[in-house]
Amino acid sequence: MEDTPKRVTRRRVQTRARLLQAAFEVFAAKGFGRVSIEEVCEAAGFSRGAFYSNFATLDELFFALYQERADLIASQVTEALTQDGPGLDVPTAVDRVTEVLLLDVDWLLVKTDFLVHAARDPEIARALLDHRARLREAVADRLFQAGSHTELPAVLGGVDGAAHAVVAAYDGVTVQLLLDKDVDAARAWLKQLVTALLTDGSRTPAAPRTTPA
């Protein structure tokens, strides 16, 4: 009898994972807003009952899907940035980060749908802003730690400005990727762009971080 709750929990986790994966595939193919609960259930091989035992609405499923992927990306970027010593070899670090950043057309289609959805829903917008803030924080923290060893272009205004620039570069490259579907070109261009942002121009030591008022 003691094993029963564990089996139920494990089965529910697996069901949830299959629903999320099926939803990802359906959303990428058709777009959020054009997908029904029935279509997600059919793709996952489950009944509506299985769906409602895990999610109250399609919006909740969409939110969970985005959060899962966003958390994975943030953790991968953080790990990639913490592999150097006190100093920071910018080109090497950029190579590692751009290799783990998810430049996947299907994910970008889902992410773009989420962005449009967030523009009309303050709660969803907060989740998107939180994810972007975590990405910037990971970059800014690493640049701050390397501040006495690594110089940044003065025009960026310090580590926080540099982190904003890196995320903006990623945004721009992903828009192009959505149009031309050339993943290799997007990854190469992102490496060049971020390296140039962090190394070119007038150089001064990285400015101390300040907490926004």
PDB file of C-alpha atoms in Angstrom:
ATOM      1  CA  MET A   1       0.000   0.000   0.000  1.00  0.00           C
ATOM      2  CA  GLU A   2       2.874   2.389   0.754  1.00  0.00           C
ATOM      3  CA  ASP A   3       4.076   2.167  -2.849  1.00  0.00           C
ATOM      4  CA  THR A   4       0.738   3.260  -4.352  1.00  0.00           C
ATOM      5  CA  PRO A   5       1.158   7.039  -3.853  1.00  0.00           C
ATOM      6  CA  LYS A   6       4.629   6.882  -5.449  1.00  0.00           C
ATOM      7  CA  ARG A   7       3.275   5.057  -8.491  1.00  0.00           C
ATOM      8  CA  VAL A   8       0.425   7.566  -8.849  1.00  0.00           C
ATOM      9  CA  THR A   9       2.790  10.526  -8.508  1.00  0.00           C
ATOM     10  CA  ARG A  10       5.217   9.102 -11.040  1.00  0.00           C
ATOM     11  CA  ARG A  11       2.397   8.371 -13.488  1.00  0.00           C
ATOM     12  CA  ARG A  12       1.033  11.883 -13.105  1.00  0.00           C
ATOM     13  CA  VAL A  13       4.463  13.393 -13.721  1.00  0.00           C
ATOM     14  CA  GLN A  14       4.793  11.309 -16.877  1.00  0.00           C
ATOM     15  CA  THR A  15       1.301  12.288 -18.031  1.00  0.00           C
ATOM     16  CA  ARG A  16       2.056  15.959 -17.486  1.00  0.00           C
ATOM     17  CA  ALA A  17       5.345  15.654 -19.384  1.00  0.00           C
ATOM     18  CA  ARG A  18       3.615  13.983 -22.344  1.00  0.00           C
ATOM     19  CA  LEU A  19       0.923  16.659 -22.404  1.00  0.00           C
ATOM     20  CA  LEU A  20       3.571  19.404 -22.401  1.00  0.00           C
ATOM     21  CA  GLN A  21       5.528  17.769 -25.209  1.00  0.00           C
ATOM     22  CA  ALA A  22       2.396  17.181 -27.273  1.00  0.00           C
ATOM     23  CA  ALA A  23       1.288  20.766 -26.672  1.00  0.00           C
ATOM     24  CA  PHE A  24       4.674  22.056 -27.796  1.00  0.00           C
ATOM     25  CA  GLU A  25       4.398  20.176 -31.077  1.00  0.00           C
ATOM     26  CA  VAL A  26       0.800  21.244 -31.715  1.00  0.00           C
ATOM     27  CA  PHE A  27       1.390  24.888 -30.758  1.00  0.00           C
ATOM     28  CA  ALA A  28       4.475  25.066 -32.978  1.00  0.00           C
ATOM     29  CA  ALA A  29       2.570  23.599 -35.918  1.00  0.00           C
ATOM     30  CA  LYS A  30      -0.681  25.560 -35.623  1.00  0.00           C
ATOM     31  CA  GLY A  31      -0.102  28.462 -33.268  1.00  0.00           C
ATOM     32  CA  PHE A  32      -1.633  29.197 -29.901  1.00  0.00           C
ATOM     33  CA  GLY A  33      -5.229  30.319 -30.298  1.00  0.00           C
ATOM     34  CA  ARG A  34      -5.805  27.807 -33.084  1.00  0.00           C
ATOM     35  CA  VAL A  35      -5.415  24.744 -30.901  1.00  0.00           C
ATOM     36  CA  SER A  36      -8.085  23.010 -28.833  1.00  0.00           C
ATOM     37  CA  ILE A  37      -7.744  20.902 -25.717  1.00  0.00           C
ATOM     38  CA  GLU A  38      -8.965  17.942 -27.756  1.00  0.00           C
ATOM     39  CA  GLU A  39      -6.079  18.341 -30.211  1.00  0.00           C
ATOM     40  CA  VAL A  40      -3.528  18.379 -27.413  1.00  0.00           C
ATOM     41  CA  CYS A  41      -5.098  15.307 -25.835  1.00  0.00           C
ATOM     42  CA  GLU A  42      -5.154  13.467 -29.145  1.00  0.00           C
ATOM     43  CA  ALA A  43      -1.486  14.274 -29.817  1.00  0.00           C
ATOM     44  CA  ALA A  44      -0.552  13.053 -26.322  1.00  0.00           C
ATOM     45  CA  GLY A  45      -2.791   9.978 -26.486  1.00  0.00           C
ATOM     46  CA  PHE A  46      -4.842  10.959 -23.438  1.00  0.00           C
ATOM     47  CA  SER A  47      -8.445  11.771 -22.601  1.00  0.00           C
ATOM     48  CA  ARG A  48      -9.767  15.169 -21.523  1.00  0.00           C
ATOM     49  CA  GLY A  49      -9.840  13.769 -18.003  1.00  0.00           C
ATOM     50  CA  ALA A  50      -6.063  13.376 -18.052  1.00  0.00           C
ATOM     51  CA  PHE A  51      -5.753  16.937 -19.255  1.00  0.00           C
ATOM     52  CA  TYR A  52      -7.969  18.379 -16.519  1.00  0.00           C
ATOM     53  CA  SER A  53      -6.193  16.403 -13.832  1.00  0.00           C
ATOM     54  CA  ASN A  54      -3.075  18.420 -14.677  1.00  0.00           C
ATOM     55  CA  PHE A  55      -4.269  21.746 -16.115  1.00  0.00           C
ATOM     56  CA  ALA A  56      -7.390  23.831 -15.632  1.00  0.00           C
ATOM     57  CA  THR A  57      -7.216  25.579 -19.006  1.00  0.00           C
ATOM     58  CA  LEU A  58      -5.256  25.683 -22.224  1.00  0.00           C
ATOM     59  CA  ASP A  59      -3.784  28.996 -21.070  1.00  0.00           C
ATOM     60  CA  GLU A  60      -2.423  27.298 -17.955  1.00  0.00           C
ATOM     61  CA  LEU A  61      -0.829  24.586 -20.091  1.00  0.00           C
ATOM     62  CA  PHE A  62       0.700  27.191 -22.396  1.00  0.00           C
ATOM     63  CA  PHE A  63       2.084  29.078 -19.398  1.00  0.00           C
ATOM     64  CA  ALA A  64       3.564  25.877 -17.926  1.00  0.00           C
ATOM     65  CA  LEU A  65       5.142  24.970 -21.261  1.00  0.00           C
ATOM     66  CA  TYR A  66       6.812  28.352 -21.582  1.00  0.00           C
ATOM     67  CA  GLN A  67       7.963  28.337 -17.966  1.00  0.00           C
ATOM     68  CA  GLU A  68       9.532  24.897 -18.331  1.00  0.00           C
ATOM     69  CA  ARG A  69      11.552  25.890 -21.394  1.00  0.00           C
ATOM     70  CA  ALA A  70      12.461  29.300 -19.979  1.00  0.00           C
ATOM     71  CA  ASP A  71      13.772  27.762 -16.752  1.00  0.00           C
ATOM     72  CA  LEU A  72      15.894  25.309 -18.738  1.00  0.00           C
ATOM     73  CA  ILE A  73      17.417  28.067 -20.894  1.00  0.00           C
ATOM     74  CA  ALA A  74      18.178  30.286 -17.885  1.00  0.00           C
ATOM     75  CA  SER A  75      19.929  27.438 -16.055  1.00  0.00           C
ATOM     76  CA  GLN A  76      21.935  26.462 -19.160  1.00  0.00           C
ATOM     77  CA  VAL A  77      23.125  30.037 -19.693  1.00  0.00           C
ATOM     78  CA  THR A  78      24.083  30.390 -16.032  1.00  0.00           C
ATOM     79  CA  GLU A  79      26.052  27.129 -16.121  1.00  0.00           C
ATOM     80  CA  ALA A  80      27.820  28.093 -19.348  1.00  0.00           C
ATOM     81  CA  LEU A  81      28.906  31.413 -17.850  1.00  0.00           C
ATOM     82  CA  THR A  82      30.349  29.956 -14.642  1.00  0.00           C
ATOM     83  CA  GLN A  83      32.942  27.652 -16.187  1.00  0.00           C
ATOM     84  CA  ASP A  84      35.810  30.175 -16.323  1.00  0.00           C
ATOM     85  CA  GLY A  85      38.032  31.310 -13.485  1.00  0.00           C
ATOM     86  CA  PRO A  86      38.032  34.854 -12.090  1.00  0.00           C
ATOM     87  CA  GLY A  87      38.739  36.337 -15.508  1.00  0.00           C
ATOM     88  CA  LEU A  88      36.504  36.063 -18.525  1.00  0.00           C
ATOM     89  CA  ASP A  89      37.628  34.977 -21.966  1.00  0.00           C
ATOM     90  CA  VAL A  90      34.819  36.730 -23.814  1.00  0.00           C
ATOM     91  CA  PRO A  91      34.993  34.853 -27.163  1.00  0.00           C
ATOM     92  CA  THR A  92      35.157  31.476 -25.391  1.00  0.00           C
ATOM     93  CA  ALA A  93      32.311  32.356 -23.029  1.00  0.00           C
ATOM     94  CA  VAL A  94      30.214  33.653 -25.926  1.00  0.00           C
ATOM     95  CA  ASP A  95      30.822  30.410 -27.821  1.00  0.00           C
ATOM     96  CA  ARG A  96      29.559  28.382 -24.865  1.00  0.00           C
ATOM     97  CA  VAL A  97      26.509  30.551 -24.272  1.00  0.00           C
ATOM     98  CA  THR A  98      25.430  30.681 -27.908  1.00  0.00           C
ATOM     99  CA  GLU A  99      25.782  26.921 -28.164  1.00  0.00           C
ATOM    100  CA  VAL A 100      23.306  26.359 -25.323  1.00  0.00           C
ATOM    101  CA  LEU A 101      20.858  29.127 -26.226  1.00  0.00           C
ATOM    102  CA  LEU A 102      17.863  27.470 -27.774  1.00  0.00           C
ATOM    103  CA  LEU A 103      17.948  28.576 -31.408  1.00  0.00           C
ATOM    104  CA  ASP A 104      15.159  26.272 -32.474  1.00  0.00           C
ATOM    105  CA  VAL A 105      12.499  27.451 -34.926  1.00  0.00           C
ATOM    106  CA  ASP A 106       9.660  25.524 -33.265  1.00  0.00           C
ATOM    107  CA  TRP A 107      10.558  26.948 -29.858  1.00  0.00           C
ATOM    108  CA  LEU A 108      10.762  30.449 -31.322  1.00  0.00           C
ATOM    109  CA  LEU A 109       7.319  30.056 -32.864  1.00  0.00           C
ATOM    110  CA  VAL A 110       5.895  29.070 -29.478  1.00  0.00           C
ATOM    111  CA  LYS A 111       7.870  31.838 -27.745  1.00  0.00           C
ATOM    112  CA  THR A 112       6.561  34.429 -30.215  1.00  0.00           C
ATOM    113  CA  ASP A 113       2.990  33.293 -29.587  1.00  0.00           C
ATOM    114  CA  PHE A 114       3.691  33.641 -25.872  1.00  0.00           C
ATOM    115  CA  LEU A 115       5.013  37.174 -26.403  1.00  0.00           C
ATOM    116  CA  VAL A 116       1.876  38.192 -28.282  1.00  0.00           C
ATOM    117  CA  HIS A 117      -0.263  36.580 -25.593  1.00  0.00           C
ATOM    118  CA  ALA A 118       1.733  38.372 -22.880  1.00  0.00           C
ATOM    119  CA  ALA A 119       1.145  41.749 -24.536  1.00  0.00           C
ATOM    120  CA  ARG A 120      -2.548  41.347 -23.723  1.00  0.00           C
ATOM    121  CA  ASP A 121      -2.302  39.643 -20.333  1.00  0.00           C
ATOM    122  CA  PRO A 122      -0.428  41.304 -17.436  1.00  0.00           C
ATOM    123  CA  GLU A 123       0.078  38.031 -15.550  1.00  0.00           C
ATOM    124  CA  ILE A 124       1.639  36.340 -18.563  1.00  0.00           C
ATOM    125  CA  ALA A 125       3.710  39.473 -19.195  1.00  0.00           C
ATOM    126  CA  ARG A 126       5.170  39.246 -15.698  1.00  0.00           C
ATOM    127  CA  ALA A 127       6.343  35.694 -16.368  1.00  0.00           C
ATOM    128  CA  LEU A 128       8.017  36.756 -19.608  1.00  0.00           C
ATOM    129  CA  LEU A 129       9.658  39.769 -17.962  1.00  0.00           C
ATOM    130  CA  ASP A 130      10.898  37.545 -15.133  1.00  0.00           C
ATOM    131  CA  HIS A 131      12.527  35.136 -17.578  1.00  0.00           C
ATOM    132  CA  ARG A 132      14.239  37.957 -19.468  1.00  0.00           C
ATOM    133  CA  ALA A 133      15.417  39.476 -16.194  1.00  0.00           C
ATOM    134  CA  ARG A 134      16.962  36.157 -15.140  1.00  0.00           C
ATOM    135  CA  LEU A 135      18.863  35.903 -18.414  1.00  0.00           C
ATOM    136  CA  ARG A 136      20.176  39.445 -18.027  1.00  0.00           C
ATOM    137  CA  GLU A 137      21.029  38.790 -14.379  1.00  0.00           C
ATOM    138  CA  ALA A 138      23.083  35.719 -15.292  1.00  0.00           C
ATOM    139  CA  VAL A 139      25.072  37.716 -17.844  1.00  0.00           C
ATOM    140  CA  ALA A 140      25.453  40.787 -15.602  1.00  0.00           C
ATOM    141  CA  ASP A 141      26.560  38.737 -12.586  1.00  0.00           C
ATOM    142  CA  ARG A 142      29.298  37.040 -14.595  1.00  0.00           C
ATOM    143  CA  LEU A 143      30.545  40.301 -16.063  1.00  0.00           C
ATOM    144  CA  PHE A 144      30.511  41.874 -12.613  1.00  0.00           C
ATOM    145  CA  GLN A 145      32.571  39.016 -11.145  1.00  0.00           C
ATOM    146  CA  ALA A 146      35.145  39.476 -13.917  1.00  0.00           C
ATOM    147  CA  GLY A 147      35.099  43.273 -13.608  1.00  0.00           C
ATOM    148  CA  SER A 148      38.700  43.615 -12.413  1.00  0.00           C
ATOM    149  CA  HIS A 149      39.965  41.334 -15.191  1.00  0.00           C
ATOM    150  CA  THR A 150      37.691  42.107 -18.141  1.00  0.00           C
ATOM    151  CA  GLU A 151      37.045  45.468 -19.754  1.00  0.00           C
ATOM    152  CA  LEU A 152      33.787  46.356 -21.493  1.00  0.00           C
ATOM    153  CA  PRO A 153      33.114  49.014 -24.118  1.00  0.00           C
ATOM    154  CA  ALA A 154      32.362  52.234 -22.216  1.00  0.00           C
ATOM    155  CA  VAL A 155      29.365  52.938 -24.448  1.00  0.00           C
ATOM    156  CA  LEU A 156      27.460  50.067 -22.804  1.00  0.00           C
ATOM    157  CA  GLY A 157      27.518  51.855 -19.462  1.00  0.00           C
ATOM    158  CA  GLY A 158      28.635  48.912 -17.344  1.00  0.00           C
ATOM    159  CA  VAL A 159      27.577  45.341 -16.767  1.00  0.00           C
ATOM    160  CA  ASP A 160      23.832  45.928 -16.662  1.00  0.00           C
ATOM    161  CA  GLY A 161      23.892  47.760 -19.983  1.00  0.00           C
ATOM    162  CA  ALA A 162      26.029  44.983 -21.454  1.00  0.00           C
ATOM    163  CA  ALA A 163      23.540  42.354 -20.273  1.00  0.00           C
ATOM    164  CA  HIS A 164      20.654  44.265 -21.870  1.00  0.00           C
ATOM    165  CA  ALA A 165      22.634  44.491 -25.111  1.00  0.00           C
ATOM    166  CA  VAL A 166      23.301  40.740 -25.158  1.00  0.00           C
ATOM    167  CA  VAL A 167      19.614  39.865 -24.697  1.00  0.00           C
ATOM    168  CA  ALA A 168      18.634  42.443 -27.342  1.00  0.00           C
ATOM    169  CA  ALA A 169      21.103  40.865 -29.767  1.00  0.00           C
ATOM    170  CA  TYR A 170      19.558  37.463 -29.112  1.00  0.00           C
ATOM    171  CA  ASP A 171      16.095  38.906 -29.791  1.00  0.00           C
ATOM    172  CA  GLY A 172      17.206  40.391 -33.096  1.00  0.00           C
ATOM    173  CA  VAL A 173      18.883  37.226 -34.313  1.00  0.00           C
ATOM    174  CA  THR A 174      15.852  35.107 -33.456  1.00  0.00           C
ATOM    175  CA  VAL A 175      13.564  37.363 -35.505  1.00  0.00           C
ATOM    176  CA  GLN A 176      15.784  36.782 -38.530  1.00  0.00           C
ATOM    177  CA  LEU A 177      15.830  33.048 -37.802  1.00  0.00           C
ATOM    178  CA  LEU A 178      12.037  32.925 -37.808  1.00  0.00           C
ATOM    179  CA  LEU A 179      12.087  34.326 -41.336  1.00  0.00           C
ATOM    180  CA  ASP A 180      14.949  32.472 -43.014  1.00  0.00           C
ATOM    181  CA  LYS A 181      15.040  29.283 -40.859  1.00  0.00           C
ATOM    182  CA  ASP A 182      18.878  29.169 -41.098  1.00  0.00           C
ATOM    183  CA  VAL A 183      19.922  27.968 -37.638  1.00  0.00           C
ATOM    184  CA  ASP A 184      23.645  27.692 -38.414  1.00  0.00           C
ATOM    185  CA  ALA A 185      23.776  31.237 -39.781  1.00  0.00           C
ATOM    186  CA  ALA A 186      21.818  32.539 -36.782  1.00  0.00           C
ATOM    187  CA  ARG A 187      24.177  30.905 -34.296  1.00  0.00           C
ATOM    188  CA  ALA A 188      27.267  32.179 -36.125  1.00  0.00           C
ATOM    189  CA  TRP A 189      25.863  35.701 -36.384  1.00  0.00           C
ATOM    190  CA  LEU A 190      24.886  35.724 -32.706  1.00  0.00           C
ATOM    191  CA  LYS A 191      28.442  34.754 -31.732  1.00  0.00           C
ATOM    192  CA  GLN A 192      29.925  37.528 -33.863  1.00  0.00           C
ATOM    193  CA  LEU A 193      27.442  40.124 -32.683  1.00  0.00           C
ATOM    194  CA  VAL A 194      27.748  39.407 -28.951  1.00  0.00           C
ATOM    195  CA  THR A 195      31.541  39.185 -29.136  1.00  0.00           C
ATOM    196  CA  ALA A 196      31.654  42.559 -30.887  1.00  0.00           C
ATOM    197  CA  LEU A 197      29.288  44.083 -28.334  1.00  0.00           C
ATOM    198  CA  LEU A 198      31.423  42.990 -25.400  1.00  0.00           C
ATOM    199  CA  THR A 199      34.896  43.613 -26.790  1.00  0.00           C
ATOM    200  CA  ASP A 200      34.927  46.400 -29.400  1.00  0.00           C
ATOM    201  CA  GLY A 201      35.084  50.177 -28.970  1.00  0.00           C
ATOM    202  CA  SER A 202      36.523  52.335 -26.224  1.00  0.00           C
ATOM    203  CA  ARG A 203      37.423  50.219 -23.220  1.00  0.00           C
ATOM    204  CA  THR A 204      37.136  51.000 -19.531  1.00  0.00           C
ATOM    205  CA  PRO A 205      36.901  48.598 -16.589  1.00  0.00           C
ATOM    206  CA  ALA A 206      33.425  47.225 -16.025  1.00  0.00           C
ATOM    207  CA  ALA A 207      31.442  49.663 -13.929  1.00  0.00           C
ATOM    208  CA  PRO A 208      30.188  48.651 -10.486  1.00  0.00           C
ATOM    209  CA  ARG A 209      26.656  47.332 -10.471  1.00  0.00           C
ATOM    210  CA  THR A 210      24.012  49.585  -9.133  1.00  0.00           C
ATOM    211  CA  THR A 211      20.544  48.680  -7.947  1.00  0.00           C
ATOM    212  CA  PRO A 212      17.820  50.537  -9.863  1.00  0.00           C
ATOM    213  CA  ALA A 213      15.827  52.922  -7.716  1.00  0.00           C
TER     214      ALA A 213
END
